[in-house]
Coordinates of C-alpha atoms in Angstrom, one line a residue:
X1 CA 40.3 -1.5 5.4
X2 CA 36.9 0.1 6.0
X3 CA 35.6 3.9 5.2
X4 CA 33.1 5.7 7.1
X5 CA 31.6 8.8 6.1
X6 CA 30.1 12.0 8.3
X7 CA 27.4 14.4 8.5
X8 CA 30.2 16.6 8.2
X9 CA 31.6 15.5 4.5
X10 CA 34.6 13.7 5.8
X11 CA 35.5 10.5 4.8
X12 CA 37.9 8.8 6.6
X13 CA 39.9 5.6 5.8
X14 CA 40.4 2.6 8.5
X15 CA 42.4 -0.5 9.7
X16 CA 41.0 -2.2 12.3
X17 CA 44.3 -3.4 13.6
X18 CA 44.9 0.2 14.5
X19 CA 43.1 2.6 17.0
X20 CA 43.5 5.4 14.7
X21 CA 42.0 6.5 10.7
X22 CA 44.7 5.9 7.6
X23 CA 43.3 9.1 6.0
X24 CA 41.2 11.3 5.9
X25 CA 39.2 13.2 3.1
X26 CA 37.6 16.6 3.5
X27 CA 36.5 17.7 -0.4
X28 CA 32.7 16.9 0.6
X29 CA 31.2 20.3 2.9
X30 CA 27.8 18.2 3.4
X31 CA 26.7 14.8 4.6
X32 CA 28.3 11.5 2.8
X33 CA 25.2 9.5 2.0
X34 CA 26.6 6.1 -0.5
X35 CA 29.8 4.4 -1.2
X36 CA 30.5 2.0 -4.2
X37 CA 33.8 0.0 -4.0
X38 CA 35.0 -0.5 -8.1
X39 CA 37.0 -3.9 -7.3
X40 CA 38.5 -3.6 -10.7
X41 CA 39.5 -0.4 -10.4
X42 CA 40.2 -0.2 -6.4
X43 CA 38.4 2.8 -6.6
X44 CA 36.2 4.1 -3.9
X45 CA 33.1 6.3 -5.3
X46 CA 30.9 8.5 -2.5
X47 CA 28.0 10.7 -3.2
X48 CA 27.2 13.7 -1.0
X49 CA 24.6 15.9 0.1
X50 CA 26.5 18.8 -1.6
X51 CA 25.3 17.8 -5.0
X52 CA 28.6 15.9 -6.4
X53 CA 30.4 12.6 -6.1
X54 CA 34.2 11.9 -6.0
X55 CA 36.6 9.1 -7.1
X56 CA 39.2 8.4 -4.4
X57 CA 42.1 6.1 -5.2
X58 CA 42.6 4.6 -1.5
X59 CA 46.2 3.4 -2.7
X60 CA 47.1 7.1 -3.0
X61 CA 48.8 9.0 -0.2
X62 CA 47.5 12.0 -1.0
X63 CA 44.1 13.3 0.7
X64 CA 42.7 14.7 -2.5
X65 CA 39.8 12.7 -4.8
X66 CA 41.1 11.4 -8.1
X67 CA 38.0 13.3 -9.5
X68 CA 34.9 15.2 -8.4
X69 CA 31.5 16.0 -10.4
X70 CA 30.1 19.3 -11.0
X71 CA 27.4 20.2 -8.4
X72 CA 24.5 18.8 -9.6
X73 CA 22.2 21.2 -7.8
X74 CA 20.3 18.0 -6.5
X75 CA 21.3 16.0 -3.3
X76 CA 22.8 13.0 -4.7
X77 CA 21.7 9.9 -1.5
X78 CA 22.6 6.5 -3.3
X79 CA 24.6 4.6 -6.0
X80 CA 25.1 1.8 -7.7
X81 CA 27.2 0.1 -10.9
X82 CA 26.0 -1.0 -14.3
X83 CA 27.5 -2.7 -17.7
X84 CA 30.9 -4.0 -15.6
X85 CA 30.5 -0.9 -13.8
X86 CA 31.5 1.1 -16.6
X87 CA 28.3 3.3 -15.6
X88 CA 27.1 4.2 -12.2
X89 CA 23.5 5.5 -11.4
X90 CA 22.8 8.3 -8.9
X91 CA 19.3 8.8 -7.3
X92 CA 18.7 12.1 -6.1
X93 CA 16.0 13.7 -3.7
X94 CA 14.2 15.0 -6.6
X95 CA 13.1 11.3 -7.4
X96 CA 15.8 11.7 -11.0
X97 CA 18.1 8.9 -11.6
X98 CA 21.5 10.4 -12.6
X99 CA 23.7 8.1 -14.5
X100 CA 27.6 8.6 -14.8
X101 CA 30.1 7.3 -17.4
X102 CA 33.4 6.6 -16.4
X103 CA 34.9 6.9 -19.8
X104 CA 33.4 10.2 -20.5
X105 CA 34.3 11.3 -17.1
X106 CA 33.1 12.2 -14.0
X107 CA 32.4 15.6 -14.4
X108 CA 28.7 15.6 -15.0
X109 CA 26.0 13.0 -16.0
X110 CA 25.4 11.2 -18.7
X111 CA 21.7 10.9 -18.9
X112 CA 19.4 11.7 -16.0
X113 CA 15.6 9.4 -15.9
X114 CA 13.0 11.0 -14.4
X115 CA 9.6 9.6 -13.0
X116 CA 10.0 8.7 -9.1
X117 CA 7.5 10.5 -7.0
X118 CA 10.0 11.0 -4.5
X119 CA 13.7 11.1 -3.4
X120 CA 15.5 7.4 -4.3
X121 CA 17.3 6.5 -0.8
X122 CA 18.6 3.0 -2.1
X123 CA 19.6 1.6 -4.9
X124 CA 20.8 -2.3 -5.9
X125 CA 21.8 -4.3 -9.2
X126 CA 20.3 -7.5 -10.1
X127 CA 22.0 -11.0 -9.9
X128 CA 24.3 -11.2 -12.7
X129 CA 22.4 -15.0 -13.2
X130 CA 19.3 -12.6 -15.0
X131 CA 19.9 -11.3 -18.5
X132 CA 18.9 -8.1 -18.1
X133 CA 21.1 -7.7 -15.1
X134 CA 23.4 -4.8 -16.7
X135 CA 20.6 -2.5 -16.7
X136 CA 17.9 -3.3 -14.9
X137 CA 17.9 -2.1 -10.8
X138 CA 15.9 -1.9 -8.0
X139 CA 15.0 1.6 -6.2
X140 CA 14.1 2.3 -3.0
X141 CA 11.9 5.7 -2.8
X142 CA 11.3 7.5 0.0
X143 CA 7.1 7.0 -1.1
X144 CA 7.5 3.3 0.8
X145 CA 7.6 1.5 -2.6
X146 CA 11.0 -0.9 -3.9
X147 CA 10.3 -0.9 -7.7
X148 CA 12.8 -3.0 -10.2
X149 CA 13.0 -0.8 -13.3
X150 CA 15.2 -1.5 -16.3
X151 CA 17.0 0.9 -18.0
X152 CA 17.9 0.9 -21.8
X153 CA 14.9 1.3 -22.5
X154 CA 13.5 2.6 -19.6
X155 CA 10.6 1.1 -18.3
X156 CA 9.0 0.1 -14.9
X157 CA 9.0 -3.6 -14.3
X158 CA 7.2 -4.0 -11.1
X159 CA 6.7 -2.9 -7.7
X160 CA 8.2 -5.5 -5.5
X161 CA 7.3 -4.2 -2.0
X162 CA 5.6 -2.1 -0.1
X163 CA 6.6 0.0 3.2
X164 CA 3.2 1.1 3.9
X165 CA 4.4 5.1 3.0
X166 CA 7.9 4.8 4.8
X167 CA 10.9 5.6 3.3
X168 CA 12.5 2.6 2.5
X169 CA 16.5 2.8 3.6
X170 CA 18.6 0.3 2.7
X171 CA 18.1 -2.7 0.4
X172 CA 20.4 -6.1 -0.4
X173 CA 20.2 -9.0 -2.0
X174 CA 21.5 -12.5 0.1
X175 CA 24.4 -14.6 -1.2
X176 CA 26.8 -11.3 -1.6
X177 CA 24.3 -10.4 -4.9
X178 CA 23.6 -13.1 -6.5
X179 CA 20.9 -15.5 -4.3
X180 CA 17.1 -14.9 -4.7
X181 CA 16.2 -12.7 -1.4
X182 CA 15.6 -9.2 -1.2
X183 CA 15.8 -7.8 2.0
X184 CA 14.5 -4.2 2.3
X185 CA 14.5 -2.0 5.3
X186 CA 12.5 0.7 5.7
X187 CA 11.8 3.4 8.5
X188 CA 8.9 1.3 10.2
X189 CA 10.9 -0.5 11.8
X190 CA 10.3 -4.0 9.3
X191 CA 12.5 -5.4 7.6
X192 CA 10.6 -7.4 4.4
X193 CA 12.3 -10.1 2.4
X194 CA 10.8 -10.8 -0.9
X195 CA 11.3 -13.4 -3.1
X196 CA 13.5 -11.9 -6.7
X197 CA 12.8 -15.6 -8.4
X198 CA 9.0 -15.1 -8.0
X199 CA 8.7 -11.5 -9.5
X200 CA 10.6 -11.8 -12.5
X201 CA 9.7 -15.5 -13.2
X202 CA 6.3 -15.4 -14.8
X203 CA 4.2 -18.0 -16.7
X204 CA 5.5 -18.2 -20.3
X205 CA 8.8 -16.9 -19.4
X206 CA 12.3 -19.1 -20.0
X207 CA 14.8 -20.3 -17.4
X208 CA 16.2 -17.3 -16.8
X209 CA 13.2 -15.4 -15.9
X210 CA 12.3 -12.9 -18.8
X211 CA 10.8 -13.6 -22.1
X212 CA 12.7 -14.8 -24.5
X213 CA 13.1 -13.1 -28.4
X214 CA 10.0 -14.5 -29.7
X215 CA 7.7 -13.5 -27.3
X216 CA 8.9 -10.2 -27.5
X217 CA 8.2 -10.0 -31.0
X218 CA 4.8 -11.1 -30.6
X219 CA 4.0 -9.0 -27.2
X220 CA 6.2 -6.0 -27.1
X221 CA 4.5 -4.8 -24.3
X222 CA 5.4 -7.6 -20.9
X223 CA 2.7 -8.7 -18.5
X224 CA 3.8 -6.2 -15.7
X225 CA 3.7 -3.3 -18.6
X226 CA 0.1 -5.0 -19.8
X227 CA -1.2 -4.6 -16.6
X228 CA -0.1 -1.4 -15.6
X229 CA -1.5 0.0 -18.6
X230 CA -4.4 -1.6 -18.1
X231 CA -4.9 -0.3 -14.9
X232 CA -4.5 3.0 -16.0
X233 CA -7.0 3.2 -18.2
X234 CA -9.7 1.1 -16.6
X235 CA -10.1 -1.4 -19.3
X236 CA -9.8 -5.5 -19.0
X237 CA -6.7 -7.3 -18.4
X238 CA -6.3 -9.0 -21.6
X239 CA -4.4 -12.7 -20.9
X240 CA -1.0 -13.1 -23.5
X241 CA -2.9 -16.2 -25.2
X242 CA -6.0 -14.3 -26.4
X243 CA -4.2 -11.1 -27.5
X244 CA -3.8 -12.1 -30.9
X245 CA -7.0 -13.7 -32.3
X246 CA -7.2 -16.1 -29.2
X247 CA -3.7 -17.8 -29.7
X248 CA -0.2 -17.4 -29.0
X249 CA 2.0 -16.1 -31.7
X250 CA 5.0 -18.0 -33.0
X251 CA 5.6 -16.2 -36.2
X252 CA 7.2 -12.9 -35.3
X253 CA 6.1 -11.9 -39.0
X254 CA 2.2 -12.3 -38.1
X255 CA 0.6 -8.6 -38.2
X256 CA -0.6 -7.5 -34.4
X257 CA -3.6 -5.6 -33.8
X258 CA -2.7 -1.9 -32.7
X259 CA -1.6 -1.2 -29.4
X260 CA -3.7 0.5 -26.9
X261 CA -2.9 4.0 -26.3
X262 CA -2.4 4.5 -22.1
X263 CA -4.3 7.9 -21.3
X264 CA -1.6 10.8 -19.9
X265 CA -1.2 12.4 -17.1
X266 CA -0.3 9.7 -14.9
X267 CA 3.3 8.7 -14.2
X268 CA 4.1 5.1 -14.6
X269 CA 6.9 4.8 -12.0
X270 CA 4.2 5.7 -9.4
X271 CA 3.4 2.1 -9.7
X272 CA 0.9 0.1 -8.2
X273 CA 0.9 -0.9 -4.6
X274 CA 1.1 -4.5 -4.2
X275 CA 0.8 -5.3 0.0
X276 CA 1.8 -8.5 1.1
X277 CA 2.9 -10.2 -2.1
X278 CA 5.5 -12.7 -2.3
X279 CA 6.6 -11.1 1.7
X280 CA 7.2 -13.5 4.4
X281 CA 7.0 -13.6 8.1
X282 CA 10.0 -15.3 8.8
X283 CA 11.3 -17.2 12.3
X284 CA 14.8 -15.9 13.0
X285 CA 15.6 -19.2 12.5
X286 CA 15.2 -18.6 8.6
X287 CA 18.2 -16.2 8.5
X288 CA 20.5 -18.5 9.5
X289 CA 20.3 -20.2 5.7
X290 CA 21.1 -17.1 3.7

């Protein structure tokens, strides 16, 4: 089966062997703007422009949602599943990602993360392959820019693309999820693809492509973070290797010299603009491998 959703609210349910919709579903009054499919659960999730989502069980026979959130006085415009989806995460035209816990219910959010400029129009999970891949997403904001941020603890790892301004619509990752392309799509006609191995695999970094434990004890703060705070507030990029006296630290006892304080006022989700890196201008040709 298929679902399709309408400017209208309704969701309908179809079989393509048939010239006519299974069900229909008529709880949302404004437009349906995500779906997530819970495999485990065979449980379809939308989110509306009404301000709530629902849980429909599409095995039911009754046109009602299993559950629907409180209005969250916010358009809710995408979705996507964290920790074995037992969480789901909601970005909202005020630029706040919402996140839900199934166990606690679907009533009203969890936790809500603030910091995007603008509304967040896509959202996607990581490969599983990556450690951090049960909370860490990328967004897609309507300010042109597809940032990977982590959650738990939130923090903005990178901005991966750039739309030059337009809102970026959808994004996916090749290989159903779990290969090393990003394709984005924004409203500029362009659709970027941008290599996932290349931004989270930096010098210094293990197999997997983040840090491992002791460099974290050594530099708490990660390269992207370094740099970003750097940036801010105007002084030298400092390379890992001289931070601590000129060498690398390998005893996660050593003292560290005090952290630099970043100057407030500035938001660090707005990010950096990064044009052209790690993007391709790719023959059709090139598709036809992914």
């Amino acid at each position: 089966m298929l679902c399709t959703g309408a400017d209208d609210g309704v969701i309908k349910l179809w079989d393509p062997r048939t010239l006519h919709e299974i069900r229909q579903y008529t709880h949302h009054f404004d437009f349906i703007s995500d779906f997530l499919w819970l495999e485990n659960k065979r449980q379809l999730i939308s989110t509306s422009g009404d301000g709530t989502l629902s849980v429909i069980d599409v095995r039911g026979k009754k046109a009602e949602p299993l559950a629907q959130s409180e209005d969250q006085e916010d358009e809710l415009l995408s979705i996507v599943a964290i920790r074995n989806a037992s969480k789901v995460v909601v970005g909202t035209q005020l630029g706040i990602l919402s996140i839900f816990n199934s166990s606690h219910g679907w009533g009203d959010c969890v936790d809500r993360v603030p910091g995007h400029p603008q509304s967040i129009d896509a959202l996607c999970g990581l490969p599983s392959s990556y450690p951090t891949s049960h909370s860490t997403i990328l967004t897609g904001s309507s300010d042109g820019l597809l940032r990977i941020v982590q959650l738990f603890p939130t923090k903005l790892l990178g901005v991966v693309a750039d739309h030059d301004s337009f809102p970026v619509e959808r994004i996916a990752i090749d290989q159903n999820g779990e290969g090393r392309w990003i394709g984005s799509a924004g409203h500029e006609h362009t659709l970027k693809m941008t290599d996932l191995k290349e931004i989270l695999e930096d010098e210094g970094s293990d197999q997997d492509g983040l840090p491992d434990e002791r460099d974290r004890d050594c530099h708490p703060v990660g390269s992207t973070e370094r740099t970003i705070a750097a940036l801010e507030t105007g002084e030298d990029i400092v390379p890992p290797e001289t931070e601590l006296g000129g060498e690398k630290c390998d005893d996660p006892d050593k003292p560290m010299e005090k952290k630099r304080k970043r100057k407030g006022g500035k938001d660090v989700l707005m990010g950096r603009k990064k044009r052209g890196r790690n993007e391709i201008d790719a023959d059709p040709s090139f598709f036809t491998g992914l």
